[in-house]
Amino acid sequence: MTPSALPLGDPAPSDGLLPAQAADGAAERGFGLYVHIPFCAVRCGYCDFNTYTARELGGGASQDEYGGTAQQEVAFAARALRGSGVPDRQLGTVFFGGGTPTLLPARDLADILGAAVAEWGLAPGAEVTTEANPDSVTPESLRLLADAGFTRVSFGMQSAVPHVLKVLDRTHNPARVPDAVRWARDAGLNVSVDLIYGTPGESMADWRRSVEEALSYEPDHISAYALIVEDGTRLARQIRRGEVPEVDDDDHADKYQLADELMSAAGLHWYEVSNWARTSADECRHNLAYWRSDDWWGIGPGAHSHVGGVRWWNVKHPAAYAARLQSGQSPAAGRETLDADTRYLEDVMLRARLAEGLPASALHASGRQAVAGLIADGLVEPAAAFAGTLRLTLRGRLLADAVVRRLLPD
Ligand SMILES: C[S@@+](CC[C@H](N)C(=O)[O-])C[C@H]1O[C@@H](n2cnc3c(N)ncnc32)[C@H](O)[C@@H]1O
Ligand code: SF4
């Protein structure tokens, strides 16, 4: 949710008030909170997220003060939404992401959550997740989070293979991951692990080992992402200089298929192209809310928000972010009101990737005309398509971007 480059957009008002359309139909939409924690112990060479090490930050935005600053934005958000006529809604999902949220003391995360719950309340059965690096949790910190109302933790495992972790610059000891998963489960938390495939130098046997190792911890959920080589990262420079090999799309496809096979055999089902869950109750409802274009407020530097087709994003630097809130001003750097065409494009792009599928009735005529060709090419399931829902086949998932392009107008 907080990629490093921000869009341009229109200026955002300093009082944070939203245009009238944001309130339209809000009572019928879900509401969630994203909390960005922009700190990492070290920066991984492939990562382009808006995050800072202590050395990069310097003065003006210390980790110690961040919890208080985030709570200021929670209070600001509640005032701005009420002032804009958006009815109060309980939080259905809360997601702490990063960066490395668990670099902050668990007490700070609990206090930010507490401030949000005091403003909006939690809906019954709400999902409250934190991302975590396996080496930044202890049995005690996980218990404290569970006691504070967290229900789920998502560990960045990435790989079980030391030479792959080394190319990714990951500092954690892979032997720590099963301990962290067990501690989380003992604390009563639902557990997800993140994997990355296609790292330069990763063999098929390496990837099989990572997936099998992750499955042996019996997590409730696994995300597996193809490594993206982001411009401006150390990894991109290393590839350009020929120090590490290029990543290869065919290798990505083979690894995706292997992951899907192993996860299905272990009883996990895909519900979004890169995400598998043990039961439907284990699917990440916060991410589903993004993909279904619900409302959420994003707290933190660089965080994005979306309410009723109005989208905005905060200033990127933690010091600028803190300064805005201290002077009572909105931390937003810009915003845009999505027009019908943009909402349509985004809806098709995101919902086509979900196993629940995209209703053909939601498509414009040009998209509906593409459906027969997608069935003929084995990209969407024929029976579901005849019943009015576009649901990707395995081949369709491998070529999801191409499917989306065929559904959208030129
Ligand atoms: C931004 S991290 C935050 C959580 C935590 N700091 C960590 O690294 O585990 C969330 C996830 O994004 C994924 N990710 C980050 N950069 C990526 C990239 N360039 N390509 C693919 N996945 C990436 C990783 O799987 C990571 O677990
Ligand atoms: S720990 Fe996570 S957020 Fe931090 S630099 Fe590495 S991948 Fe990015």
Short mmCIF file of C-alpha atoms and ligand atoms in Angstrom, two decimals:
data_model
loop_
_atom_site.label_atom_id
_atom_site.label_comp_id
_atom_site.label_asym_id
_atom_site.label_seq_id
_atom_site.Cartn_x
_atom_site.Cartn_y
_atom_site.Cartn_z
CA MET A 1 0.00 0.00 0.00
CA THR A 2 2.89 2.38 0.25
CA PRO A 3 5.02 2.05 -2.87
CA SER A 4 7.76 4.62 -2.93
CA ALA A 5 6.66 6.75 -5.94
CA LEU A 6 3.57 8.87 -5.31
CA PRO A 7 1.11 9.86 -8.06
CA LEU A 8 0.73 13.57 -8.96
CA GLY A 9 -3.01 14.15 -8.49
CA ASP A 10 -4.72 17.35 -7.34
CA PRO A 11 -3.85 19.36 -4.23
CA ALA A 12 -5.48 18.04 -1.04
CA PRO A 13 -7.09 20.53 1.37
CA SER A 14 -5.25 21.03 4.65
CA ASP A 15 -8.41 20.31 6.71
CA GLY A 16 -8.68 16.83 5.15
CA LEU A 17 -12.37 17.33 4.29
CA LEU A 18 -13.63 15.12 1.46
CA PRO A 19 -15.92 16.00 -1.45
CA ALA A 20 -19.62 15.14 -0.97
CA GLN A 21 -19.44 12.00 -3.12
CA ALA A 22 -17.27 10.27 -0.49
CA ALA A 23 -20.27 10.03 1.85
CA ASP A 24 -22.69 8.67 -0.80
CA GLY A 25 -23.64 5.09 0.05
CA ALA A 26 -20.92 4.90 2.72
CA ALA A 27 -23.18 3.12 5.23
CA GLU A 28 -23.38 0.17 2.80
CA ARG A 29 -19.60 -0.09 2.28
CA GLY A 30 -17.07 -1.76 4.56
CA PHE A 31 -14.50 0.41 6.37
CA GLY A 32 -10.93 -0.56 7.24
CA LEU A 33 -7.71 1.01 8.49
CA TYR A 34 -4.19 0.57 7.15
CA VAL A 35 -1.35 1.67 9.44
CA HIS A 36 2.04 2.08 7.80
CA ILE A 37 5.11 1.63 10.01
CA PRO A 38 7.98 3.07 7.94
CA PHE A 39 10.99 1.51 9.68
CA CYS A 40 13.28 -1.42 8.93
CA ALA A 41 16.43 -2.66 10.62
CA VAL A 42 18.13 -2.92 7.20
CA ARG A 43 16.85 -2.27 3.70
CA CYS A 44 16.52 -5.40 1.56
CA GLY A 45 18.11 -4.92 -1.87
CA TYR A 46 14.89 -5.69 -3.80
CA CYS A 47 12.48 -3.56 -1.75
CA ASP A 48 10.99 -0.31 -2.98
CA PHE A 49 8.57 0.32 -0.11
CA ASN A 50 8.48 3.61 1.76
CA THR A 51 10.63 2.56 4.67
CA TYR A 52 13.74 3.90 6.41
CA THR A 53 16.55 2.54 8.52
CA ALA A 54 17.65 4.49 11.61
CA ARG A 55 20.71 5.69 9.65
CA GLU A 56 18.61 6.95 6.72
CA LEU A 57 16.18 8.81 8.97
CA GLY A 58 18.44 11.10 10.95
CA GLY A 59 16.66 13.58 13.23
CA GLY A 60 13.06 14.78 13.19
CA ALA A 61 11.18 11.50 12.91
CA SER A 62 12.25 9.08 15.57
CA GLN A 63 10.80 5.62 15.98
CA ASP A 64 10.10 6.47 19.64
CA GLU A 65 7.72 9.26 18.68
CA TYR A 66 6.05 7.50 15.77
CA GLY A 67 3.29 5.79 17.78
CA GLY A 68 2.10 9.17 19.08
CA THR A 69 2.21 10.72 15.60
CA ALA A 70 0.18 7.86 14.12
CA GLN A 71 -2.40 8.33 16.88
CA GLN A 72 -2.63 12.01 15.90
CA GLU A 73 -3.57 10.94 12.39
CA VAL A 74 -6.19 8.54 13.77
CA ALA A 75 -7.84 11.48 15.57
CA PHE A 76 -7.46 13.65 12.44
CA ALA A 77 -9.08 10.92 10.29
CA ALA A 78 -12.08 10.56 12.59
CA ARG A 79 -12.64 14.36 12.58
CA ALA A 80 -12.23 14.65 8.81
CA LEU A 81 -14.63 11.79 8.07
CA ARG A 82 -17.27 13.13 10.45
CA GLY A 83 -16.78 16.67 9.13
CA SER A 84 -17.31 15.34 5.60
CA GLY A 85 -20.65 13.74 6.56
CA VAL A 86 -19.35 10.18 6.29
CA PRO A 87 -21.31 8.13 8.86
CA ASP A 88 -19.30 6.43 11.61
CA ARG A 89 -18.69 2.78 10.83
CA GLN A 90 -17.00 0.12 12.92
CA LEU A 91 -13.72 -1.17 11.59
CA GLY A 92 -14.09 -4.48 9.77
CA THR A 93 -10.35 -4.87 9.24
CA VAL A 94 -7.14 -3.22 10.44
CA PHE A 95 -3.76 -3.96 8.85
CA PHE A 96 -0.37 -2.82 10.16
CA GLY A 97 2.14 -3.01 7.31
CA GLY A 98 5.55 -1.71 6.53
CA GLY A 99 8.31 -1.44 6.76
CA THR A 100 8.55 -3.66 9.76
CA PRO A 101 5.72 -2.93 12.21
CA THR A 102 7.24 -5.26 14.80
CA LEU A 103 10.35 -3.06 15.03
CA LEU A 104 8.16 -0.83 17.22
CA PRO A 105 7.50 -2.09 20.74
CA ALA A 106 4.30 -4.20 20.77
CA ARG A 107 2.93 -1.68 23.28
CA ASP A 108 3.12 1.09 20.64
CA LEU A 109 1.23 -1.02 18.08
CA ALA A 110 -1.36 -1.87 20.74
CA ASP A 111 -1.78 1.84 21.59
CA ILE A 112 -2.30 2.84 17.93
CA LEU A 113 -4.91 0.08 17.62
CA GLY A 114 -6.47 1.22 20.89
CA ALA A 115 -6.78 4.80 19.60
CA ALA A 116 -8.51 3.56 16.43
CA VAL A 117 -10.88 1.31 18.37
CA ALA A 118 -11.73 4.22 20.66
CA GLU A 119 -12.74 6.29 17.59
CA TRP A 120 -14.63 3.73 15.54
CA GLY A 121 -14.96 0.47 17.47
CA LEU A 122 -14.26 -2.96 15.98
CA ALA A 123 -17.00 -4.83 14.14
CA PRO A 124 -17.79 -8.26 15.60
CA GLY A 125 -15.21 -10.76 14.26
CA ALA A 126 -12.97 -7.95 12.90
CA GLU A 127 -9.62 -9.00 11.42
CA VAL A 128 -6.58 -7.19 12.85
CA THR A 129 -3.27 -8.11 11.17
CA THR A 130 0.32 -7.09 11.58
CA GLU A 131 3.16 -7.87 9.22
CA ALA A 132 6.30 -9.02 10.99
CA ASN A 133 9.84 -10.07 10.23
CA PRO A 134 10.55 -13.42 11.89
CA ASP A 135 13.49 -11.97 13.83
CA SER A 136 11.55 -9.05 15.29
CA VAL A 137 9.04 -10.99 17.43
CA THR A 138 9.20 -12.90 20.72
CA PRO A 139 6.62 -15.10 22.44
CA GLU A 140 5.93 -12.16 24.78
CA SER A 141 5.50 -9.53 22.07
CA LEU A 142 3.10 -11.81 20.15
CA ARG A 143 1.08 -12.48 23.31
CA LEU A 144 0.87 -8.77 24.01
CA LEU A 145 -0.42 -8.14 20.46
CA ALA A 146 -3.03 -10.90 20.78
CA ASP A 147 -4.17 -9.52 24.14
CA ALA A 148 -4.50 -6.06 22.56
CA GLY A 149 -6.90 -7.38 19.90
CA PHE A 150 -4.63 -8.47 17.03
CA THR A 151 -6.01 -11.62 15.39
CA ARG A 152 -3.47 -12.37 12.66
CA VAL A 153 0.24 -12.06 11.86
CA SER A 154 1.91 -12.23 8.45
CA PHE A 155 5.57 -13.24 8.50
CA GLY A 156 8.00 -12.29 5.75
CA MET A 157 9.68 -15.65 5.23
CA GLN A 158 10.50 -15.18 1.50
CA SER A 159 12.59 -18.36 1.17
CA ALA A 160 13.95 -21.24 3.23
CA VAL A 161 17.21 -21.37 1.28
CA PRO A 162 20.23 -19.46 2.64
CA HIS A 163 21.78 -18.53 -0.76
CA VAL A 164 18.40 -17.13 -1.95
CA LEU A 165 17.92 -15.15 1.27
CA LYS A 166 21.42 -13.77 0.75
CA VAL A 167 20.61 -12.44 -2.77
CA LEU A 168 17.46 -10.89 -1.26
CA ASP A 169 19.59 -9.37 1.56
CA ARG A 170 17.31 -10.93 4.15
CA THR A 171 18.98 -10.92 7.53
CA HIS A 172 16.77 -13.40 9.38
CA ASN A 173 17.94 -16.89 10.24
CA PRO A 174 15.51 -19.24 8.42
CA ALA A 175 15.51 -21.53 11.47
CA ARG A 176 13.72 -18.72 13.33
CA VAL A 177 10.60 -18.88 11.13
CA PRO A 178 9.06 -22.11 12.53
CA ASP A 179 9.64 -20.80 16.06
CA ALA A 180 7.94 -17.51 15.24
CA VAL A 181 4.98 -19.34 13.64
CA ARG A 182 4.62 -21.59 16.71
CA TRP A 183 4.79 -18.64 19.13
CA ALA A 184 2.13 -16.81 17.11
CA ARG A 185 -0.13 -19.83 17.08
CA ASP A 186 0.39 -20.36 20.83
CA ALA A 187 -0.67 -16.75 21.33
CA GLY A 188 -3.92 -17.55 19.46
CA LEU A 189 -3.05 -15.65 16.27
CA ASN A 190 -3.96 -16.75 12.76
CA VAL A 191 -0.70 -17.09 10.76
CA SER A 192 0.28 -16.19 7.21
CA VAL A 193 3.71 -16.43 5.58
CA ASP A 194 4.99 -14.49 2.56
CA LEU A 195 7.21 -16.16 -0.02
CA ILE A 196 9.02 -14.71 -3.04
CA TYR A 197 9.84 -16.78 -6.11
CA GLY A 198 12.11 -16.13 -9.08
CA THR A 199 15.06 -14.67 -7.17
CA PRO A 200 18.18 -14.76 -9.40
CA GLY A 201 20.04 -18.00 -8.71
CA GLU A 202 16.99 -19.79 -7.23
CA SER A 203 16.61 -23.28 -8.76
CA MET A 204 13.34 -25.14 -9.04
CA ALA A 205 14.55 -27.44 -6.26
CA ASP A 206 15.24 -24.37 -4.05
CA TRP A 207 11.71 -23.08 -4.64
CA ARG A 208 10.18 -26.50 -3.95
CA ARG A 209 12.13 -26.59 -0.69
CA SER A 210 10.82 -23.14 0.33
CA VAL A 211 7.18 -23.98 -0.38
CA GLU A 212 7.41 -27.40 1.30
CA GLU A 213 9.14 -25.87 4.30
CA ALA A 214 6.48 -23.13 4.58
CA LEU A 215 3.70 -25.73 4.30
CA SER A 216 5.34 -27.85 7.01
CA TYR A 217 4.61 -25.03 9.49
CA GLU A 218 0.89 -25.49 8.66
CA PRO A 219 0.11 -21.78 8.26
CA ASP A 220 -3.48 -20.64 7.68
CA HIS A 221 -2.47 -18.56 4.68
CA ILE A 222 0.42 -18.14 2.22
CA SER A 223 1.16 -15.27 -0.16
CA ALA A 224 3.64 -16.07 -2.94
CA TYR A 225 4.83 -13.14 -5.05
CA ALA A 226 7.01 -13.19 -8.16
CA LEU A 227 10.09 -11.09 -7.47
CA ILE A 228 9.65 -7.68 -9.10
CA VAL A 229 12.88 -5.90 -9.95
CA GLU A 230 11.98 -2.33 -8.98
CA ASP A 231 13.87 0.56 -10.60
CA GLY A 232 16.26 2.30 -8.26
CA THR A 233 16.82 -0.70 -5.98
CA ARG A 234 20.19 -2.25 -5.26
CA LEU A 235 19.02 -5.46 -6.95
CA ALA A 236 18.21 -3.56 -10.17
CA ARG A 237 21.74 -2.08 -10.14
CA GLN A 238 23.32 -5.48 -9.50
CA ILE A 239 21.42 -6.96 -12.46
CA ARG A 240 22.36 -4.03 -14.70
CA ARG A 241 26.03 -4.46 -13.84
CA GLY A 242 25.80 -8.21 -14.58
CA GLU A 243 26.60 -9.15 -10.97
CA VAL A 244 23.42 -11.23 -10.66
CA PRO A 245 21.46 -12.84 -13.53
CA GLU A 246 18.21 -11.40 -14.94
CA VAL A 247 14.89 -12.81 -13.70
CA ASP A 248 13.09 -14.95 -16.25
CA ASP A 249 9.30 -14.97 -16.91
CA ASP A 250 9.18 -18.66 -17.94
CA ASP A 251 10.87 -19.55 -14.67
CA HIS A 252 8.20 -17.50 -12.84
CA ALA A 253 5.42 -19.43 -14.57
CA ASP A 254 6.94 -22.84 -13.73
CA LYS A 255 7.42 -21.81 -10.12
CA TYR A 256 3.86 -20.50 -9.84
CA GLN A 257 2.51 -23.82 -11.09
CA LEU A 258 4.64 -25.79 -8.66
CA ALA A 259 3.50 -23.58 -5.77
CA ASP A 260 -0.15 -23.99 -6.71
CA GLU A 261 0.24 -27.78 -6.97
CA LEU A 262 1.97 -28.10 -3.60
CA MET A 263 -0.45 -25.75 -1.85
CA SER A 264 -3.54 -27.50 -3.25
CA ALA A 265 -2.12 -30.89 -2.21
CA ALA A 266 -1.64 -29.48 1.31
CA GLY A 267 -5.28 -28.30 1.46
CA LEU A 268 -4.84 -24.57 0.70
CA HIS A 269 -6.99 -22.98 -2.03
CA TRP A 270 -6.21 -19.92 -4.12
CA TYR A 271 -8.58 -16.99 -3.63
CA GLU A 272 -6.48 -14.33 -5.38
CA VAL A 273 -3.76 -15.00 -7.95
CA SER A 274 -0.93 -14.66 -5.38
CA ASN A 275 -2.79 -15.76 -2.24
CA TRP A 276 -3.84 -19.14 -0.83
CA ALA A 277 -5.84 -19.87 2.35
CA ARG A 278 -6.69 -22.99 4.33
CA THR A 279 -10.40 -22.18 4.73
CA SER A 280 -12.49 -19.28 3.47
CA ALA A 281 -12.35 -17.82 7.01
CA ASP A 282 -8.54 -17.61 6.62
CA GLU A 283 -8.65 -15.41 3.49
CA CYS A 284 -7.23 -11.95 4.23
CA ARG A 285 -10.34 -9.80 4.46
CA HIS A 286 -8.33 -6.59 4.50
CA ASN A 287 -6.78 -7.32 1.11
CA LEU A 288 -10.16 -8.50 -0.22
CA ALA A 289 -11.57 -5.12 0.82
CA TYR A 290 -8.89 -3.37 -1.31
CA TRP A 291 -9.60 -5.60 -4.28
CA ARG A 292 -13.36 -5.00 -3.94
CA SER A 293 -12.83 -1.21 -3.64
CA ASP A 294 -14.24 -0.81 -0.13
CA ASP A 295 -13.33 2.24 1.98
CA TRP A 296 -10.14 2.46 4.00
CA TRP A 297 -8.07 5.16 5.65
CA GLY A 298 -4.29 4.76 5.38
CA ILE A 299 -2.36 6.11 8.39
CA GLY A 300 1.34 6.95 8.03
CA PRO A 301 3.87 8.51 5.65
CA GLY A 302 3.16 7.63 2.02
CA ALA A 303 -0.01 5.71 2.98
CA HIS A 304 -2.89 5.72 0.48
CA SER A 305 -6.58 6.04 1.39
CA HIS A 306 -9.80 5.46 -0.52
CA VAL A 307 -13.33 6.53 0.43
CA GLY A 308 -16.17 6.34 -2.08
CA GLY A 309 -14.07 6.88 -5.21
CA VAL A 310 -11.91 9.62 -3.63
CA ARG A 311 -8.30 8.55 -3.23
CA TRP A 312 -5.44 10.40 -1.53
CA TRP A 313 -1.89 9.72 -0.39
CA ASN A 314 0.25 11.14 2.39
CA VAL A 315 3.61 12.89 2.15
CA LYS A 316 6.37 10.33 2.02
CA HIS A 317 8.95 11.38 4.53
CA PRO A 318 8.29 10.58 8.21
CA ALA A 319 9.64 14.01 9.29
CA ALA A 320 7.37 15.94 6.86
CA TYR A 321 4.47 13.70 7.90
CA ALA A 322 5.00 14.39 11.61
CA ALA A 323 5.39 18.15 10.98
CA ARG A 324 2.05 18.33 9.13
CA LEU A 325 0.15 16.57 11.91
CA GLN A 326 1.85 18.62 14.64
CA SER A 327 0.62 21.80 13.00
CA GLY A 328 -2.91 20.37 12.75
CA GLN A 329 -2.77 19.98 8.97
CA SER A 330 -3.70 17.04 6.80
CA PRO A 331 -0.66 14.90 5.94
CA ALA A 332 -2.09 14.32 2.43
CA ALA A 333 0.24 15.23 -0.46
CA GLY A 334 -2.39 14.95 -3.17
CA ARG A 335 -5.69 13.38 -4.09
CA GLU A 336 -7.89 12.43 -7.00
CA THR A 337 -11.55 11.74 -7.55
CA LEU A 338 -11.83 8.67 -9.72
CA ASP A 339 -14.03 9.08 -12.77
CA ALA A 340 -16.30 6.27 -13.96
CA ASP A 341 -13.77 5.04 -16.56
CA THR A 342 -10.93 4.78 -14.03
CA ARG A 343 -13.17 3.02 -11.49
CA TYR A 344 -14.17 0.54 -14.20
CA LEU A 345 -10.55 -0.14 -15.22
CA GLU A 346 -9.47 -0.69 -11.63
CA ASP A 347 -12.46 -2.84 -10.81
CA VAL A 348 -11.80 -5.17 -13.74
CA MET A 349 -8.06 -5.26 -13.02
CA LEU A 350 -8.48 -6.20 -9.35
CA ARG A 351 -11.59 -8.38 -9.41
CA ALA A 352 -10.49 -10.49 -12.38
CA ARG A 353 -7.68 -11.80 -10.15
CA LEU A 354 -10.08 -13.13 -7.49
CA ALA A 355 -11.30 -16.73 -7.38
CA GLU A 356 -14.81 -15.45 -6.66
CA GLY A 357 -14.55 -14.07 -10.21
CA LEU A 358 -15.76 -11.02 -12.04
CA PRO A 359 -19.48 -10.90 -12.93
CA ALA A 360 -19.79 -10.65 -16.71
CA SER A 361 -22.65 -8.21 -16.08
CA ALA A 362 -20.08 -5.75 -14.67
CA LEU A 363 -18.26 -5.65 -18.03
CA HIS A 364 -18.81 -3.11 -20.78
CA ALA A 365 -19.81 -4.45 -24.21
CA SER A 366 -16.17 -4.65 -25.42
CA GLY A 367 -15.24 -6.78 -22.40
CA ARG A 368 -18.22 -9.09 -22.88
CA GLN A 369 -17.19 -9.59 -26.50
CA ALA A 370 -13.77 -10.82 -25.36
CA VAL A 371 -15.23 -13.61 -23.20
CA ALA A 372 -15.71 -16.23 -25.96
CA GLY A 373 -12.05 -15.85 -26.98
CA LEU A 374 -10.89 -16.19 -23.36
CA ILE A 375 -12.89 -19.44 -23.02
CA ALA A 376 -11.49 -20.73 -26.34
CA ASP A 377 -7.93 -19.96 -25.19
CA GLY A 378 -8.45 -21.81 -21.90
CA LEU A 379 -7.99 -18.65 -19.82
CA VAL A 380 -11.37 -18.58 -18.00
CA GLU A 381 -13.46 -21.49 -16.73
CA PRO A 382 -16.18 -22.27 -19.31
CA ALA A 383 -18.90 -23.45 -16.88
CA ALA A 384 -18.51 -20.36 -14.64
CA ALA A 385 -18.43 -18.07 -17.69
CA PHE A 386 -21.66 -19.58 -19.09
CA ALA A 387 -23.20 -19.00 -15.65
CA GLY A 388 -22.16 -15.33 -15.84
CA THR A 389 -18.86 -15.16 -13.86
CA LEU A 390 -15.34 -14.87 -15.24
CA ARG A 391 -13.06 -17.07 -13.18
CA LEU A 392 -9.45 -17.63 -14.22
CA THR A 393 -8.16 -21.12 -15.00
CA LEU A 394 -4.62 -22.01 -13.91
CA ARG A 395 -3.43 -20.89 -17.36
CA GLY A 396 -5.45 -17.69 -16.90
CA ARG A 397 -3.77 -17.03 -13.56
CA LEU A 398 -0.35 -17.40 -15.23
CA LEU A 399 -1.44 -14.86 -17.84
CA ALA A 400 -3.68 -12.71 -15.62
CA ASP A 401 -2.31 -9.39 -16.91
CA ALA A 402 -2.96 -10.42 -20.52
CA VAL A 403 -6.52 -11.51 -19.63
CA VAL A 404 -7.18 -8.12 -18.06
CA ARG A 405 -5.80 -6.33 -21.15
CA ARG A 406 -8.21 -8.30 -23.37
CA LEU A 407 -11.17 -7.33 -21.15
CA LEU A 408 -10.39 -3.61 -21.22
CA PRO A 409 -10.97 -1.16 -24.06
CA ASP A 410 -7.85 -0.28 -26.16
C1 LIG B 1 6.96 -4.71 2.12
S1 LIG B 1 7.04 -6.19 3.00
C2 LIG B 1 6.62 -5.73 4.63
C3 LIG B 1 6.77 -6.87 5.63
C4 LIG B 1 8.14 -7.16 6.18
N1 LIG B 1 8.97 -6.03 6.28
C5 LIG B 1 8.83 -8.19 5.35
O1 LIG B 1 9.66 -7.83 4.52
O2 LIG B 1 8.55 -9.33 5.55
C6 LIG B 1 5.63 -7.10 2.49
C7 LIG B 1 5.94 -8.16 1.47
O3 LIG B 1 6.12 -7.56 0.21
C8 LIG B 1 6.82 -8.47 -0.59
N2 LIG B 1 7.74 -7.70 -1.47
C9 LIG B 1 8.42 -6.57 -1.18
N3 LIG B 1 9.16 -6.16 -2.24
C10 LIG B 1 8.93 -7.05 -3.24
C11 LIG B 1 9.40 -7.19 -4.59
N4 LIG B 1 10.26 -6.32 -5.12
N5 LIG B 1 8.94 -8.23 -5.33
C12 LIG B 1 8.06 -9.11 -4.80
N6 LIG B 1 7.60 -9.04 -3.52
C13 LIG B 1 8.02 -8.03 -2.75
C14 LIG B 1 7.57 -9.43 0.33
O4 LIG B 1 7.10 -10.75 0.15
C15 LIG B 1 7.19 -8.94 1.70
O5 LIG B 1 6.99 -9.99 2.59
S1 SF4 B 2 12.17 -5.86 5.74
FE1 SF4 B 2 10.34 -5.82 4.39
S2 SF4 B 2 9.77 -3.65 4.18
FE2 SF4 B 2 11.83 -3.74 5.10
S3 SF4 B 2 13.21 -3.45 3.39
FE3 SF4 B 2 12.94 -5.68 3.67
S4 SF4 B 2 11.14 -6.26 2.36
FE4 SF4 B 2 11.18 -4.02 2.54
#
